[in-house]
Every structure is written in C-alpha cells, then in structure tokens.
Amino acid sequence: MWGWLIILGFYGVGALLNRWGEIPLPGSLIGMLLLALSLIAGWIPFRLVEQASAFLLKHMLLFFVPIIVGVVSYAGVIMQQPWPILTALAAGPPLVMLTVGLMMQTWKKNQAQERTAGTAGDGHRRERNA
C-alpha cells in the first residue's frame, strides 16, 4: 500500500512541477526522476516500493496498449514515411542497450574502485564527506 502511495505521490509532485514550474518534461518523467534520485540517495528505502514496482513491471505490457492503438491511428503517416520510422525502430533499441550497458559498466567500475578505496582506509572517506 505504501509503495503505491509513494509512486503516485512522486507522480503527483512531478505533474505539479511540470504545470507550475513550466519544466519542459512530462510530469510522469519528472516524478520518476525524483523517485529514482530519492531511492539512490536512500531517502526512501527500496523495500517500500518494491512490491508495487514489481507489479507494475510484471504488467508493463498493458501500459503499451494505448500506444499501439495510437500508432494504428497514424498508420497513414507511417506508410508515407516508412524509412525514418523503420530506421529509428531498428537502431533505437540497440543504441539504448549499448548506452545503458556502458553506463552500468562504468557505474560498477566506480563502485568497485570506491569499495577498494574504502577498504584501504576510512580516513579518505571521512575527508571526502567532510
């Protein structure tokens, strides 16, 4: 229950920031970024949103139904310019996977270096946090 409230709360905050702050990003994206930052910073324990997020990930395909219906309504435009769309469809996912993979490898390498530096001496960490 708390997980759903937290996720919906961040969505609401994102929507409000989008509307009142005139931030040129969708409110849902702003809320998702704020939730991700809160989880990374440890302000919100992951266990609170784990069950709700697992449910959403399990049924994620249902959220694409409106998009698919929208694509069907633009079938005429797609048929007029198929190559740019097909190129984006073919090249987009591999580029995203490559980018995310490189980012994760860099992040894991930095984490390993921080762990190594942390075990070498806690004095360095205290100096950095001060």
Coordinates of N, CA and C in Angstrom, one line a residue:
M1 N 0.8 -1.2 0.0 CA 0.0 0.0 0.0 C 0.9 1.3 0.0
W2 N 1.9 1.3 0.8 CA 2.8 2.4 0.9 C 3.5 2.7 -0.4
G3 N 3.9 1.6 -1.1 CA 4.6 1.7 -2.3 C 3.7 2.4 -3.4
W4 N 2.5 2.0 -3.4 CA 1.6 2.7 -4.4 C 1.4 4.2 -4.1
L5 N 1.3 4.5 -2.8 CA 1.2 5.9 -2.4 C 2.4 6.7 -2.7
I6 N 3.6 6.1 -2.5 CA 4.8 6.8 -2.8 C 5.0 7.0 -4.3
I7 N 4.7 6.0 -5.1 CA 4.8 6.1 -6.5 C 3.8 7.2 -7.0
L8 N 2.6 7.1 -6.6 CA 1.6 8.1 -7.0 C 1.9 9.5 -6.5
G9 N 2.5 9.6 -5.3 CA 2.9 10.9 -4.8 C 4.0 11.5 -5.6
F10 N 5.0 10.7 -6.0 CA 6.0 11.3 -6.8 C 5.5 11.7 -8.2
Y11 N 4.5 10.9 -8.7 CA 3.9 11.2 -10.0 C 3.2 12.6 -9.8
G12 N 2.5 12.7 -8.7 CA 1.7 14.0 -8.5 C 2.7 15.2 -8.4
V13 N 3.8 15.0 -7.6 CA 4.8 16.1 -7.5 C 5.3 16.4 -8.9
G14 N 5.6 15.4 -9.6 CA 6.2 15.7 -11.0 C 5.2 16.4 -11.9
A15 N 3.9 16.0 -11.8 CA 2.9 16.7 -12.6 C 2.7 18.2 -12.1
L16 N 2.8 18.4 -10.8 CA 2.7 19.8 -10.3 C 3.9 20.6 -10.7
L17 N 5.1 20.0 -10.6 CA 6.3 20.7 -11.1 C 6.2 21.1 -12.6
N18 N 5.7 20.1 -13.3 CA 5.6 20.4 -14.8 C 4.6 21.5 -15.0
R19 N 3.5 21.5 -14.3 CA 2.5 22.5 -14.6 C 2.9 23.9 -14.0
W20 N 3.4 23.9 -12.8 CA 3.6 25.2 -12.2 C 5.1 25.7 -12.4
G21 N 6.0 24.8 -12.6 CA 7.4 25.2 -12.8 C 7.7 25.3 -14.3
E22 N 6.7 25.0 -15.1 CA 6.9 25.1 -16.6 C 8.2 24.4 -17.0
I23 N 8.5 23.2 -16.4 CA 9.6 22.4 -16.8 C 9.2 21.6 -18.1
P24 N 10.1 21.7 -19.1 CA 9.7 21.1 -20.4 C 9.9 19.6 -20.4
L25 N 9.5 18.9 -19.4 CA 9.5 17.4 -19.3 C 8.1 17.0 -18.9
P26 N 7.7 15.8 -19.3 CA 6.4 15.3 -18.8 C 6.4 15.1 -17.3
G27 N 5.3 15.4 -16.6 CA 5.2 15.3 -15.2 C 5.6 13.9 -14.7
S28 N 5.2 12.9 -15.5 CA 5.5 11.5 -15.1 C 7.0 11.2 -15.1
L29 N 7.7 11.8 -16.1 CA 9.1 11.7 -16.1 C 9.8 12.4 -15.0
I30 N 9.3 13.6 -14.7 CA 9.9 14.3 -13.6 C 9.7 13.5 -12.3
G31 N 8.5 13.0 -12.1 CA 8.2 12.2 -10.9 C 9.1 11.0 -10.8
M32 N 9.3 10.3 -11.9 CA 10.1 9.1 -12.0 C 11.6 9.5 -11.6
L33 N 12.1 10.6 -12.2 CA 13.4 11.0 -11.9 C 13.6 11.3 -10.4
L34 N 12.6 12.0 -9.8 CA 12.6 12.4 -8.4 C 12.6 11.1 -7.6
L35 N 11.8 10.1 -7.9 CA 11.7 8.9 -7.2 C 13.0 8.1 -7.3
A36 N 13.6 8.1 -8.5 CA 14.9 7.4 -8.7 C 16.0 8.1 -7.9
L37 N 16.0 9.4 -7.8 CA 17.0 10.1 -7.0 C 16.8 9.8 -5.5
S38 N 15.6 9.8 -5.1 CA 15.3 9.5 -3.7 C 15.7 8.1 -3.3
L39 N 15.5 7.1 -4.2 CA 15.9 5.8 -4.0 C 17.4 5.7 -3.9
I40 N 18.1 6.3 -4.9 CA 19.6 6.3 -4.9 C 20.2 7.0 -3.7
A41 N 19.6 8.1 -3.3 CA 20.1 8.8 -2.1 C 19.8 8.1 -0.8
G42 N 18.8 7.1 -0.9 CA 18.5 6.4 0.3 C 17.4 7.1 1.2
W43 N 16.8 8.1 0.6 CA 15.8 8.8 1.4 C 14.5 7.9 1.5
I44 N 14.3 7.1 0.5 CA 13.2 6.2 0.5 C 13.8 4.8 0.4
P45 N 13.5 3.9 1.4 CA 14.0 2.5 1.2 C 13.3 1.8 0.1
F46 N 14.1 1.0 -0.6 CA 13.6 0.3 -1.8 C 12.5 -0.6 -1.4
R47 N 12.6 -1.2 -0.2 CA 11.6 -2.2 0.2 C 10.2 -1.7 0.2
L48 N 10.1 -0.3 0.4 CA 8.7 0.3 0.5 C 8.0 0.3 -0.9
V49 N 8.8 0.4 -2.0 CA 8.2 0.5 -3.3 C 8.4 -0.8 -4.1
E50 N 9.1 -1.8 -3.5 CA 9.5 -3.0 -4.2 C 8.3 -3.8 -4.7
Q51 N 7.3 -4.0 -3.9 CA 6.1 -4.8 -4.3 C 5.3 -4.1 -5.4
A52 N 5.1 -2.8 -5.2 CA 4.3 -2.1 -6.2 C 5.0 -2.0 -7.5
S53 N 6.3 -1.8 -7.5 CA 7.1 -1.7 -8.7 C 7.2 -3.0 -9.4
A54 N 7.3 -4.1 -8.6 CA 7.3 -5.5 -9.3 C 6.0 -5.7 -10.0
F55 N 4.9 -5.3 -9.4 CA 3.6 -5.5 -10.0 C 3.5 -4.7 -11.3
L56 N 4.0 -3.4 -11.3 CA 4.0 -2.6 -12.5 C 4.9 -3.2 -13.6
L57 N 6.0 -3.7 -13.2 CA 6.9 -4.3 -14.2 C 6.3 -5.5 -14.8
K58 N 5.6 -6.3 -14.0 CA 5.0 -7.6 -14.4 C 3.9 -7.3 -15.5
H59 N 3.2 -6.2 -15.3 CA 2.1 -5.9 -16.2 C 2.4 -4.7 -17.1
M60 N 3.6 -4.5 -17.3 CA 4.0 -3.3 -18.1 C 3.5 -3.3 -19.5
L61 N 3.3 -4.5 -20.1 CA 2.8 -4.6 -21.5 C 1.4 -4.0 -21.6
L62 N 0.6 -4.1 -20.6 CA -0.7 -3.5 -20.7 C -0.6 -2.0 -20.9
F63 N 0.4 -1.3 -20.4 CA 0.6 0.1 -20.5 C 0.9 0.5 -21.9
F64 N 1.3 -0.4 -22.7 CA 1.7 -0.1 -24.1 C 0.5 -0.2 -25.1
V65 N -0.6 -0.7 -24.6 CA -1.8 -0.9 -25.4 C -2.3 0.5 -26.0
P66 N -2.4 1.5 -25.2 CA -2.8 2.8 -25.7 C -1.8 3.3 -26.8
I67 N -0.5 3.1 -26.6 CA 0.5 3.5 -27.6 C 0.3 2.8 -28.9
I68 N 0.0 1.5 -28.8 CA -0.2 0.7 -30.0 C -1.4 1.1 -30.7
V69 N -2.5 1.4 -30.0 CA -3.7 1.9 -30.6 C -3.4 3.3 -31.3
G70 N -2.6 4.1 -30.6 CA -2.3 5.4 -31.2 C -1.5 5.3 -32.5
V71 N -0.6 4.3 -32.5 CA 0.2 4.0 -33.7 C -0.7 3.6 -34.9
V72 N -1.7 2.8 -34.6 CA -2.6 2.4 -35.6 C -3.3 3.5 -36.2
S73 N -3.7 4.5 -35.4 CA -4.4 5.7 -35.9 C -3.5 6.6 -36.8
Y74 N -2.2 6.4 -36.7 CA -1.3 7.2 -37.5 C -0.7 6.3 -38.6
A75 N -1.4 5.2 -39.0 CA -0.8 4.3 -40.0 C -0.6 5.0 -41.3
G76 N -1.4 6.0 -41.7 CA -1.2 6.7 -42.9 C 0.1 7.5 -43.0
V77 N 0.4 8.1 -41.9 CA 1.7 8.9 -41.8 C 2.9 7.9 -41.9
I78 N 2.7 6.8 -41.2 CA 3.8 5.8 -41.2 C 4.0 5.2 -42.5
M79 N 2.9 5.0 -43.3 CA 3.1 4.4 -44.6 C 3.7 5.5 -45.6
Q80 N 3.5 6.8 -45.3 CA 4.1 7.8 -46.2 C 5.6 7.9 -46.0
Q81 N 6.1 7.7 -44.8 CA 7.5 7.9 -44.5 C 8.0 6.6 -43.7
P82 N 8.1 5.5 -44.3 CA 8.4 4.3 -43.6 C 9.9 4.2 -43.2
W83 N 10.8 4.7 -44.0 CA 12.2 4.5 -43.7 C 12.7 5.2 -42.5
P84 N 12.4 6.4 -42.2 CA 12.9 7.0 -41.0 C 12.3 6.3 -39.8
I85 N 11.1 5.9 -39.8 CA 10.5 5.2 -38.7 C 11.1 3.8 -38.5
L86 N 11.3 3.1 -39.6 CA 11.9 1.8 -39.5 C 13.4 1.8 -39.0
T87 N 14.1 2.9 -39.5 CA 15.4 3.1 -39.1 C 15.5 3.4 -37.6
A88 N 14.6 4.2 -37.1 CA 14.5 4.5 -35.7 C 14.2 3.3 -34.9
L89 N 13.2 2.5 -35.4 CA 12.8 1.3 -34.7 C 14.0 0.2 -34.6
A90 N 14.7 0.2 -35.7 CA 15.8 -0.8 -35.8 C 17.0 -0.4 -35.0
A91 N 17.4 0.9 -35.1 CA 18.6 1.4 -34.5 C 18.4 1.8 -33.0
G92 N 17.2 2.2 -32.7 CA 17.0 2.8 -31.3 C 17.2 1.8 -30.2
P93 N 16.6 0.6 -30.2 CA 16.8 -0.3 -29.1 C 18.3 -0.7 -28.9
P94 N 19.0 -1.1 -30.0 CA 20.4 -1.4 -29.8 C 21.3 -0.3 -29.2
L95 N 21.0 1.0 -29.6 CA 21.7 2.1 -29.1 C 21.4 2.3 -27.6
V96 N 20.1 2.1 -27.3 CA 19.7 2.3 -25.8 C 20.4 1.2 -25.0
M97 N 20.4 0.0 -25.5 CA 21.0 -1.1 -24.8 C 22.5 -0.9 -24.6
L98 N 23.1 -0.4 -25.7 CA 24.6 -0.2 -25.6 C 24.9 1.0 -24.6
T99 N 24.1 2.0 -24.7 CA 24.3 3.1 -23.8 C 24.1 2.7 -22.3
V100 N 23.0 2.0 -22.1 CA 22.8 1.6 -20.7 C 23.9 0.6 -20.2
G101 N 24.3 -0.3 -21.1 CA 25.3 -1.3 -20.8 C 26.6 -0.6 -20.4
L102 N 27.0 0.4 -21.2 CA 28.2 1.2 -20.9 C 28.1 2.0 -19.6
M103 N 26.9 2.5 -19.4 CA 26.7 3.3 -18.2 C 26.8 2.4 -17.0
M104 N 26.2 1.2 -17.0 CA 26.3 0.2 -15.9 C 27.7 -0.3 -15.7
Q105 N 28.4 -0.5 -16.8 CA 29.8 -1.0 -16.6 C 30.6 0.1 -15.9
T106 N 30.4 1.4 -16.3 CA 31.2 2.5 -15.7 C 30.8 2.6 -14.2
W107 N 29.5 2.5 -14.0 CA 29.0 2.6 -12.6 C 29.6 1.5 -11.7
K108 N 29.5 0.3 -12.2 CA 30.1 -0.8 -11.4 C 31.6 -0.7 -11.2
K109 N 32.3 -0.2 -12.2 CA 33.7 0.0 -12.1 C 34.0 1.1 -11.0
N110 N 33.2 2.2 -11.0 CA 33.3 3.2 -10.0 C 33.0 2.7 -8.6
Q111 N 32.0 1.8 -8.5 CA 31.6 1.2 -7.2 C 32.7 0.4 -6.7
A112 N 33.3 -0.4 -7.6 CA 34.4 -1.3 -7.2 C 35.6 -0.5 -6.7
Q113 N 35.9 0.6 -7.4 CA 37.0 1.5 -7.0 C 36.7 2.1 -5.7
E114 N 35.5 2.5 -5.4 CA 35.1 3.1 -4.2 C 35.2 2.1 -3.0
R115 N 34.8 0.9 -3.3 CA 34.9 -0.2 -2.3 C 36.4 -0.4 -2.0
T116 N 37.2 -0.5 -3.0 CA 38.6 -0.7 -2.8 C 39.2 0.4 -2.0
A117 N 38.9 1.6 -2.4 CA 39.4 2.8 -1.7 C 38.9 2.9 -0.3
G118 N 37.6 2.4 -0.1 CA 37.0 2.4 1.3 C 37.7 1.4 2.2
T119 N 38.1 0.3 1.6 CA 38.8 -0.7 2.5 C 40.2 -0.4 2.7
A120 N 40.8 0.5 1.8 CA 42.2 0.9 2.0 C 42.3 1.8 3.3
G121 N 41.3 2.5 3.5 CA 41.4 3.4 4.7 C 40.1 4.3 4.8
D122 N 39.5 4.3 5.9 CA 38.3 5.1 6.1 C 38.6 6.5 6.2
G123 N 39.8 6.9 6.4 CA 40.2 8.3 6.5 C 39.9 9.1 5.3
H124 N 40.2 8.4 4.1 CA 39.9 9.1 2.8 C 38.4 9.4 2.7
R125 N 37.6 8.4 3.1 CA 36.1 8.6 3.0 C 35.7 9.8 3.9
R126 N 36.3 9.8 5.1 CA 35.9 10.9 6.1 C 36.3 12.2 5.5
E127 N 37.4 12.3 4.9 CA 37.9 13.6 4.3 C 37.0 14.0 3.2
R128 N 36.5 13.0 2.4 CA 35.7 13.3 1.2 C 34.3 13.8 1.7
N129 N 33.8 13.2 2.8 CA 32.4 13.5 3.3 C 32.4 14.8 4.1
A130 N 33.6 15.2 4.5 CA 33.6 16.4 5.4 C 33.4 17.7 4.6

